[in-house]
Short mmCIF file of C-alpha atoms in Angstrom, two decimals:
data_model
loop_
_atom_site.label_atom_id
_atom_site.label_comp_id
_atom_site.label_asym_id
_atom_site.label_seq_id
_atom_site.Cartn_x
_atom_site.Cartn_y
_atom_site.Cartn_z
CA UNK A 1 -34.50 243.21 41.43
CA UNK A 2 -34.89 246.88 40.62
CA UNK A 3 -32.58 249.43 39.06
CA UNK A 4 -31.82 250.83 42.53
CA UNK A 5 -30.78 247.50 44.04
CA UNK A 6 -28.68 246.67 40.99
CA UNK A 7 -26.93 250.02 41.16
CA UNK A 8 -26.35 249.57 44.90
CA UNK A 9 -24.72 246.21 44.20
CA UNK A 10 -22.58 247.81 41.50
CA UNK A 11 -21.62 250.58 43.95
CA UNK A 12 -20.62 247.99 46.55
CA UNK A 13 -18.44 246.14 44.05
CA UNK A 14 -16.83 249.39 42.91
CA UNK A 15 -16.21 250.41 46.54
CA UNK A 16 -14.51 247.10 47.37
CA UNK A 17 -12.51 247.43 44.15
CA UNK A 18 -11.33 250.93 45.08
CA UNK A 19 -10.20 249.62 48.45
CA UNK A 20 -8.31 246.75 46.82
CA UNK A 21 -6.68 248.84 44.11
CA UNK A 22 -5.47 251.42 46.64
CA UNK A 23 -4.40 249.12 49.45
CA UNK A 24 -2.77 246.06 47.89
CA UNK A 25 0.99 245.87 47.60
CA UNK A 26 1.15 242.99 45.19
CA UNK A 27 0.66 243.94 41.54
CA UNK A 28 -1.63 241.03 40.84
CA UNK A 29 -3.83 241.80 43.86
CA UNK A 30 -3.94 245.43 42.75
CA UNK A 31 -5.17 244.27 39.35
CA UNK A 32 -7.88 242.27 41.10
CA UNK A 33 -9.11 245.53 42.62
CA UNK A 34 -9.26 247.14 39.18
CA UNK A 35 -11.14 244.10 37.88
CA UNK A 36 -13.74 244.42 40.65
CA UNK A 37 -14.27 248.09 39.73
CA UNK A 38 -14.83 247.13 36.10
CA UNK A 39 -17.14 244.32 37.27
CA UNK A 40 -19.33 246.90 38.98
CA UNK A 41 -19.20 249.17 35.92
CA UNK A 42 -20.36 246.36 33.64
CA UNK A 43 -23.19 245.45 36.01
CA UNK A 44 -24.33 249.08 36.16
CA UNK A 45 -24.21 249.34 32.35
CA UNK A 46 -26.34 246.22 31.93
CA UNK A 47 -28.75 247.42 34.63
CA UNK A 48 -29.22 250.75 32.87
CA UNK A 49 -29.65 248.94 29.57
CA UNK A 50 -32.34 246.69 31.02
CA UNK A 51 -34.32 249.19 33.11
CA UNK A 52 -33.64 252.66 31.79
CA UNK A 53 -32.42 252.43 28.24
CA UNK A 54 -35.41 250.64 26.68
CA UNK A 55 -33.05 247.95 25.43
CA UNK A 56 -30.95 250.22 23.22
CA UNK A 57 -28.22 248.00 21.72
CA UNK A 58 -25.52 250.56 22.51
CA UNK A 59 -25.92 249.64 26.18
CA UNK A 60 -24.77 246.09 25.51
CA UNK A 61 -22.02 247.39 23.24
CA UNK A 62 -20.71 249.51 26.12
CA UNK A 63 -20.42 246.37 28.23
CA UNK A 64 -18.49 244.63 25.42
CA UNK A 65 -16.11 247.60 25.30
CA UNK A 66 -15.60 247.44 29.09
CA UNK A 67 -14.82 243.73 28.69
CA UNK A 68 -12.19 244.62 26.07
CA UNK A 69 -10.75 247.22 28.46
CA UNK A 70 -10.61 244.52 31.11
CA UNK A 71 -8.73 242.14 28.82
CA UNK A 72 -6.28 244.90 27.90
CA UNK A 73 -5.77 245.79 31.55
CA UNK A 74 -5.07 242.14 32.42
CA UNK A 75 -2.66 241.58 29.53
CA UNK A 76 -0.70 244.78 30.06
CA UNK A 77 -0.69 244.22 33.82
CA UNK A 78 0.74 240.74 33.51
CA UNK A 79 3.34 241.92 30.99
CA UNK A 80 4.38 244.66 33.42
CA UNK A 81 4.54 242.13 36.25
CA UNK A 82 6.86 239.97 34.15
CA UNK A 83 9.01 242.96 33.19
CA UNK A 84 9.24 244.21 36.77
CA UNK A 85 9.97 240.76 38.11
CA UNK A 86 12.78 240.36 35.60
CA UNK A 87 14.30 243.68 36.58
CA UNK A 88 13.73 243.70 40.34
CA UNK A 89 12.92 240.12 41.34
CA UNK A 90 9.82 241.41 43.04
CA UNK A 91 6.16 241.90 42.45
CA UNK A 92 5.58 244.53 45.11
CA UNK A 93 4.62 248.07 44.20
CA UNK A 94 7.07 249.35 46.85
CA UNK A 95 10.02 247.95 44.93
CA UNK A 96 9.39 250.35 42.09
CA UNK A 97 10.73 253.75 42.99
CA UNK A 98 11.11 255.12 39.50
CA UNK A 99 10.55 254.43 35.86
CA UNK A 100 14.27 254.09 35.10
CA UNK A 101 15.40 250.90 33.45
CA UNK B 1 -40.15 244.52 34.09
CA UNK B 2 -42.46 242.06 35.80
CA UNK B 3 -40.92 239.10 37.50
CA UNK B 4 -41.76 236.73 40.28
CA UNK B 5 -40.43 236.45 43.81
CA UNK B 6 -38.13 233.65 42.70
CA UNK B 7 -36.07 236.06 40.61
CA UNK B 8 -35.85 238.46 43.53
CA UNK B 9 -34.61 235.74 45.88
CA UNK B 10 -32.08 234.55 43.27
CA UNK B 11 -30.92 238.12 42.73
CA UNK B 12 -30.51 238.77 46.46
CA UNK B 13 -28.48 235.63 47.04
CA UNK B 14 -26.33 236.30 43.96
CA UNK B 15 -25.77 239.90 45.04
CA UNK B 16 -24.73 238.74 48.52
CA UNK B 17 -22.43 236.14 46.96
CA UNK B 18 -20.85 238.71 44.64
CA UNK B 19 -20.16 241.21 47.43
CA UNK B 20 -18.97 238.65 50.00
CA UNK B 21 -16.62 236.87 47.59
CA UNK B 22 -15.43 240.23 46.28
CA UNK B 23 -14.57 241.21 49.83
CA UNK B 24 -12.93 237.85 50.60
CA UNK B 25 -10.55 238.43 47.67
CA UNK B 26 -8.64 240.90 49.81
CA UNK B 27 -9.05 239.04 53.08
CA UNK B 28 -7.77 235.56 52.29
CA UNK B 29 -4.23 234.41 52.94
CA UNK B 30 -3.99 232.39 49.77
CA UNK B 31 -3.42 234.27 46.54
CA UNK B 32 -4.76 231.39 44.47
CA UNK B 33 -7.92 231.30 46.55
CA UNK B 34 -8.22 235.08 46.09
CA UNK B 35 -8.32 234.70 42.32
CA UNK B 36 -11.00 232.02 42.57
CA UNK B 37 -13.04 234.18 44.95
CA UNK B 38 -12.88 236.89 42.31
CA UNK B 39 -14.02 234.35 39.72
CA UNK B 40 -17.07 233.48 41.89
CA UNK B 41 -17.88 237.19 42.20
CA UNK B 42 -17.72 237.60 38.42
CA UNK B 43 -19.85 234.52 37.80
CA UNK B 44 -22.50 235.80 40.22
CA UNK B 45 -22.59 239.09 38.28
CA UNK B 46 -22.76 237.10 35.03
CA UNK B 47 -25.81 235.20 36.28
CA UNK B 48 -27.43 238.50 37.27
CA UNK B 49 -26.81 239.73 33.72
CA UNK B 50 -28.57 236.64 32.40
CA UNK B 51 -31.47 237.37 34.76
CA UNK B 52 -31.57 240.82 33.17
CA UNK B 53 -32.02 239.21 29.73
CA UNK B 54 -28.49 240.05 28.59
CA UNK B 55 -27.72 236.39 27.87
CA UNK B 56 -24.81 236.96 25.54
CA UNK B 57 -22.98 239.24 27.96
CA UNK B 58 -23.55 236.93 30.92
CA UNK B 59 -22.24 233.88 29.10
CA UNK B 60 -19.32 235.85 27.64
CA UNK B 61 -18.52 236.88 31.20
CA UNK B 62 -18.35 233.21 32.32
CA UNK B 63 -15.94 232.22 29.57
CA UNK B 64 -13.75 235.28 29.80
CA UNK B 65 -13.46 235.24 33.56
CA UNK B 66 -12.87 231.48 33.83
CA UNK B 67 -9.82 231.85 31.57
CA UNK B 68 -8.67 235.12 33.09
CA UNK B 69 -8.80 233.92 36.67
CA UNK B 70 -7.03 230.67 35.81
CA UNK B 71 -4.22 232.72 34.26
CA UNK B 72 -4.25 234.91 37.33
CA UNK B 73 -3.93 231.90 39.64
CA UNK B 74 -0.99 230.67 37.52
CA UNK B 75 0.70 234.06 37.87
CA UNK B 76 0.13 233.93 41.62
CA UNK B 77 1.89 230.57 41.81
CA UNK B 78 4.72 231.88 39.61
CA UNK B 79 5.44 235.15 41.38
CA UNK B 80 4.16 235.07 44.94
CA UNK B 81 6.13 233.77 47.85
CA UNK B 82 2.98 232.63 49.60
CA UNK B 83 0.63 231.48 46.88
CA UNK B 84 -0.88 228.64 48.88
CA UNK B 85 -1.66 230.75 51.93
CA UNK B 86 0.25 228.57 54.38
CA UNK B 87 1.29 231.67 56.34
CA UNK B 88 -1.02 234.47 57.42
CA UNK B 89 -0.59 237.32 54.99
CA UNK B 90 -1.70 240.91 54.88
CA UNK B 91 0.27 242.85 52.32
CA UNK B 92 -1.31 246.28 52.35
CA UNK B 93 -0.22 249.87 52.40
CA UNK B 94 -2.17 253.07 53.23
CA UNK B 95 -4.99 250.84 54.41
CA UNK B 96 -7.00 253.52 56.23
CA UNK B 97 -7.00 255.82 53.20
CA UNK B 98 -7.98 252.88 51.02
CA UNK B 99 -10.87 251.88 53.32
CA UNK B 100 -12.01 255.50 53.46
CA UNK B 101 -11.84 255.86 49.68
CA UNK B 102 -13.78 252.63 49.19
CA UNK B 103 -16.51 253.68 51.64
CA UNK B 104 -16.74 257.17 50.12
CA UNK B 105 -16.96 255.64 46.63
CA UNK B 106 -19.75 253.33 47.76
CA UNK B 107 -21.65 256.12 49.53
CA UNK B 108 -21.44 258.55 46.61
CA UNK B 109 -22.47 255.97 44.01
CA UNK B 110 -25.11 254.53 46.35
CA UNK B 111 -26.56 258.00 46.96
CA UNK B 112 -26.75 258.48 43.20
CA UNK B 113 -28.56 255.15 42.86
CA UNK B 114 -31.04 256.09 45.60
CA UNK B 115 -31.60 259.78 44.93
CA UNK B 116 -31.32 260.23 41.17
CA UNK B 117 -34.45 259.85 39.06
CA UNK B 118 -33.65 257.55 36.17
CA UNK B 119 -36.14 257.07 33.33
CA UNK B 120 -38.25 253.96 33.66
CA UNK B 121 -37.92 252.37 30.24
CA UNK B 122 -37.52 248.62 30.65
CA UNK B 123 -36.54 246.29 27.85
CA UNK B 124 -39.60 245.41 25.80
CA UNK B 125 -40.62 241.77 25.95
CA UNK B 126 -40.30 241.17 22.20
CA UNK B 127 -36.71 242.44 22.01
CA UNK B 128 -34.14 239.81 21.11
CA UNK B 129 -31.06 240.99 23.01
CA UNK B 130 -28.50 238.82 21.24
CA UNK B 131 -29.82 239.67 17.77
CA UNK B 132 -29.94 243.39 18.54
CA UNK B 133 -26.40 243.31 19.92
CA UNK B 134 -25.13 241.47 16.83
CA UNK B 135 -26.86 243.92 14.50
CA UNK B 136 -25.37 246.83 16.41
CA UNK B 137 -21.83 245.41 16.49
CA UNK B 138 -21.73 244.61 12.79
CA UNK B 139 -23.93 247.53 11.79
CA UNK B 140 -23.97 251.08 13.10
CA UNK B 141 -21.25 250.59 15.70
CA UNK B 142 -18.92 248.51 13.55
CA UNK B 143 -16.18 251.14 13.71
CA UNK B 144 -16.18 251.04 17.52
CA UNK B 145 -16.16 247.25 17.51
CA UNK B 146 -13.33 247.08 15.00
CA UNK B 147 -11.37 249.72 16.91
CA UNK B 148 -11.60 247.53 20.00
CA UNK B 149 -10.13 244.70 17.93
CA UNK B 150 -7.26 246.89 16.74
CA UNK B 151 -6.58 248.03 20.29
CA UNK B 152 -6.47 244.39 21.40
CA UNK B 153 -3.96 243.64 18.62
CA UNK B 154 -1.86 246.60 19.73
CA UNK B 155 -2.03 245.27 23.28
CA UNK B 156 -0.77 241.89 22.14
CA UNK B 157 2.22 243.51 20.43
CA UNK B 158 2.91 245.69 23.45
CA UNK B 159 2.68 242.73 25.80
CA UNK B 160 5.17 240.73 23.73
CA UNK B 161 7.55 243.70 23.67
CA UNK B 162 7.24 244.24 27.42
CA UNK B 163 7.64 240.63 28.46
CA UNK B 164 10.15 239.33 25.90
CA UNK B 165 13.53 238.29 27.17
CA UNK B 166 15.59 240.02 24.52
CA UNK B 167 14.85 243.30 22.91
CA UNK B 168 16.52 245.14 20.09
CA UNK B 169 19.05 246.67 22.49
CA UNK B 170 20.16 243.47 24.20
CA UNK B 171 18.98 241.26 27.00
CA UNK B 172 16.09 242.57 29.05
CA UNK B 173 17.73 241.37 32.26
CA UNK B 174 20.97 243.37 31.91
CA UNK B 175 21.86 244.96 35.23
CA UNK B 176 19.43 242.93 37.30
CA UNK B 177 20.53 240.66 40.10
CA UNK B 178 18.98 237.30 40.86
CA UNK B 179 18.12 236.77 44.53
CA UNK B 180 20.68 235.11 46.78
CA UNK B 181 20.42 231.48 47.75
CA UNK B 182 20.55 232.50 51.42
CA UNK B 183 19.43 235.80 52.96
CA UNK B 184 22.08 238.44 52.29
CA UNK B 185 24.18 235.98 50.29
CA UNK B 186 25.71 236.37 46.87
CA UNK B 187 23.34 236.47 43.92
CA UNK B 188 22.70 232.98 42.61
CA UNK B 189 24.18 232.03 39.28
CA UNK B 190 25.92 235.37 38.74
CA UNK B 191 29.45 235.25 37.34
CA UNK B 192 31.96 237.68 38.81
CA UNK B 193 33.23 238.98 35.48
CA UNK B 194 29.71 240.17 34.71
CA UNK B 195 29.89 242.59 37.61
CA UNK B 196 33.29 243.95 36.48
CA UNK B 197 31.95 244.54 33.04
CA UNK B 198 29.01 246.46 34.42
CA UNK B 199 31.23 248.79 36.42
CA UNK B 200 32.88 249.82 33.15
CA UNK B 201 29.80 251.79 32.29
CA UNK B 202 27.23 251.42 29.60
CA UNK B 203 28.11 254.44 27.52
CA UNK B 204 31.03 253.13 25.43
CA UNK B 205 31.09 250.07 23.24
CA UNK B 206 33.42 247.19 23.98
CA UNK B 207 35.64 246.00 21.16
CA UNK B 208 36.87 242.53 21.89
#
């Protein structure tokens, strides 16, 4: 377990997340891709904190902030899914062709 | 940071688990299973964080992700036509571009991990990670921490506004059609006079 292997793992998670966020048609699956990206980001932040940052507390704080971003992304995503479903009876990205109500 | 071979083996198996389950998220037919695969991936990363001495963050990850993925599975059951994965399913668009972007992202970040020279300053053995994090959150970085709280509150308000049935300007579902009971059939539960009223336009007010 070195900084390099940890960062490689984070890069793999981010890569899979990019694939998911770009390829999935369902909103919830798309959000899963975004979550995987943030998962990799958090792992990289903790890895840097542990191996490169000499345990500076700001490193852990960054991870807490990413967690908050994740919670916000989930909540807003689900609210949008509900709003879109109410308007279009669908949860596919293709069914949204504009931002008109 | 000195550690034994046991930690290395644990890390390798957890890393494999995280990547494989992360990949399975987008390869399984069942949406509910996909959210639990994602949960496993997150828990593996949480355990790695605990191995890295960030106990608080690892445990916070368990709790947060367990709740989040359960909510996600509930949403899958509510909105997806194929939540249980009884039919084969592959709902993707622009897949080649997406695969390419994912591989390029991995290669660029991986090259940075391999080629860049990062300072070698491991956590000192006498550091108490949880205590230092608490001191930071309620000390020097309190403004950042509190701002995150305010943003979360704003999110809650925005989420209620977005997902509420009725807004200030009337029902949220005005103009939308429920799906038909049979393919191509009439919308279910929709009264005919509603449609006439809609064709009158939204600009002028009705005085009944």
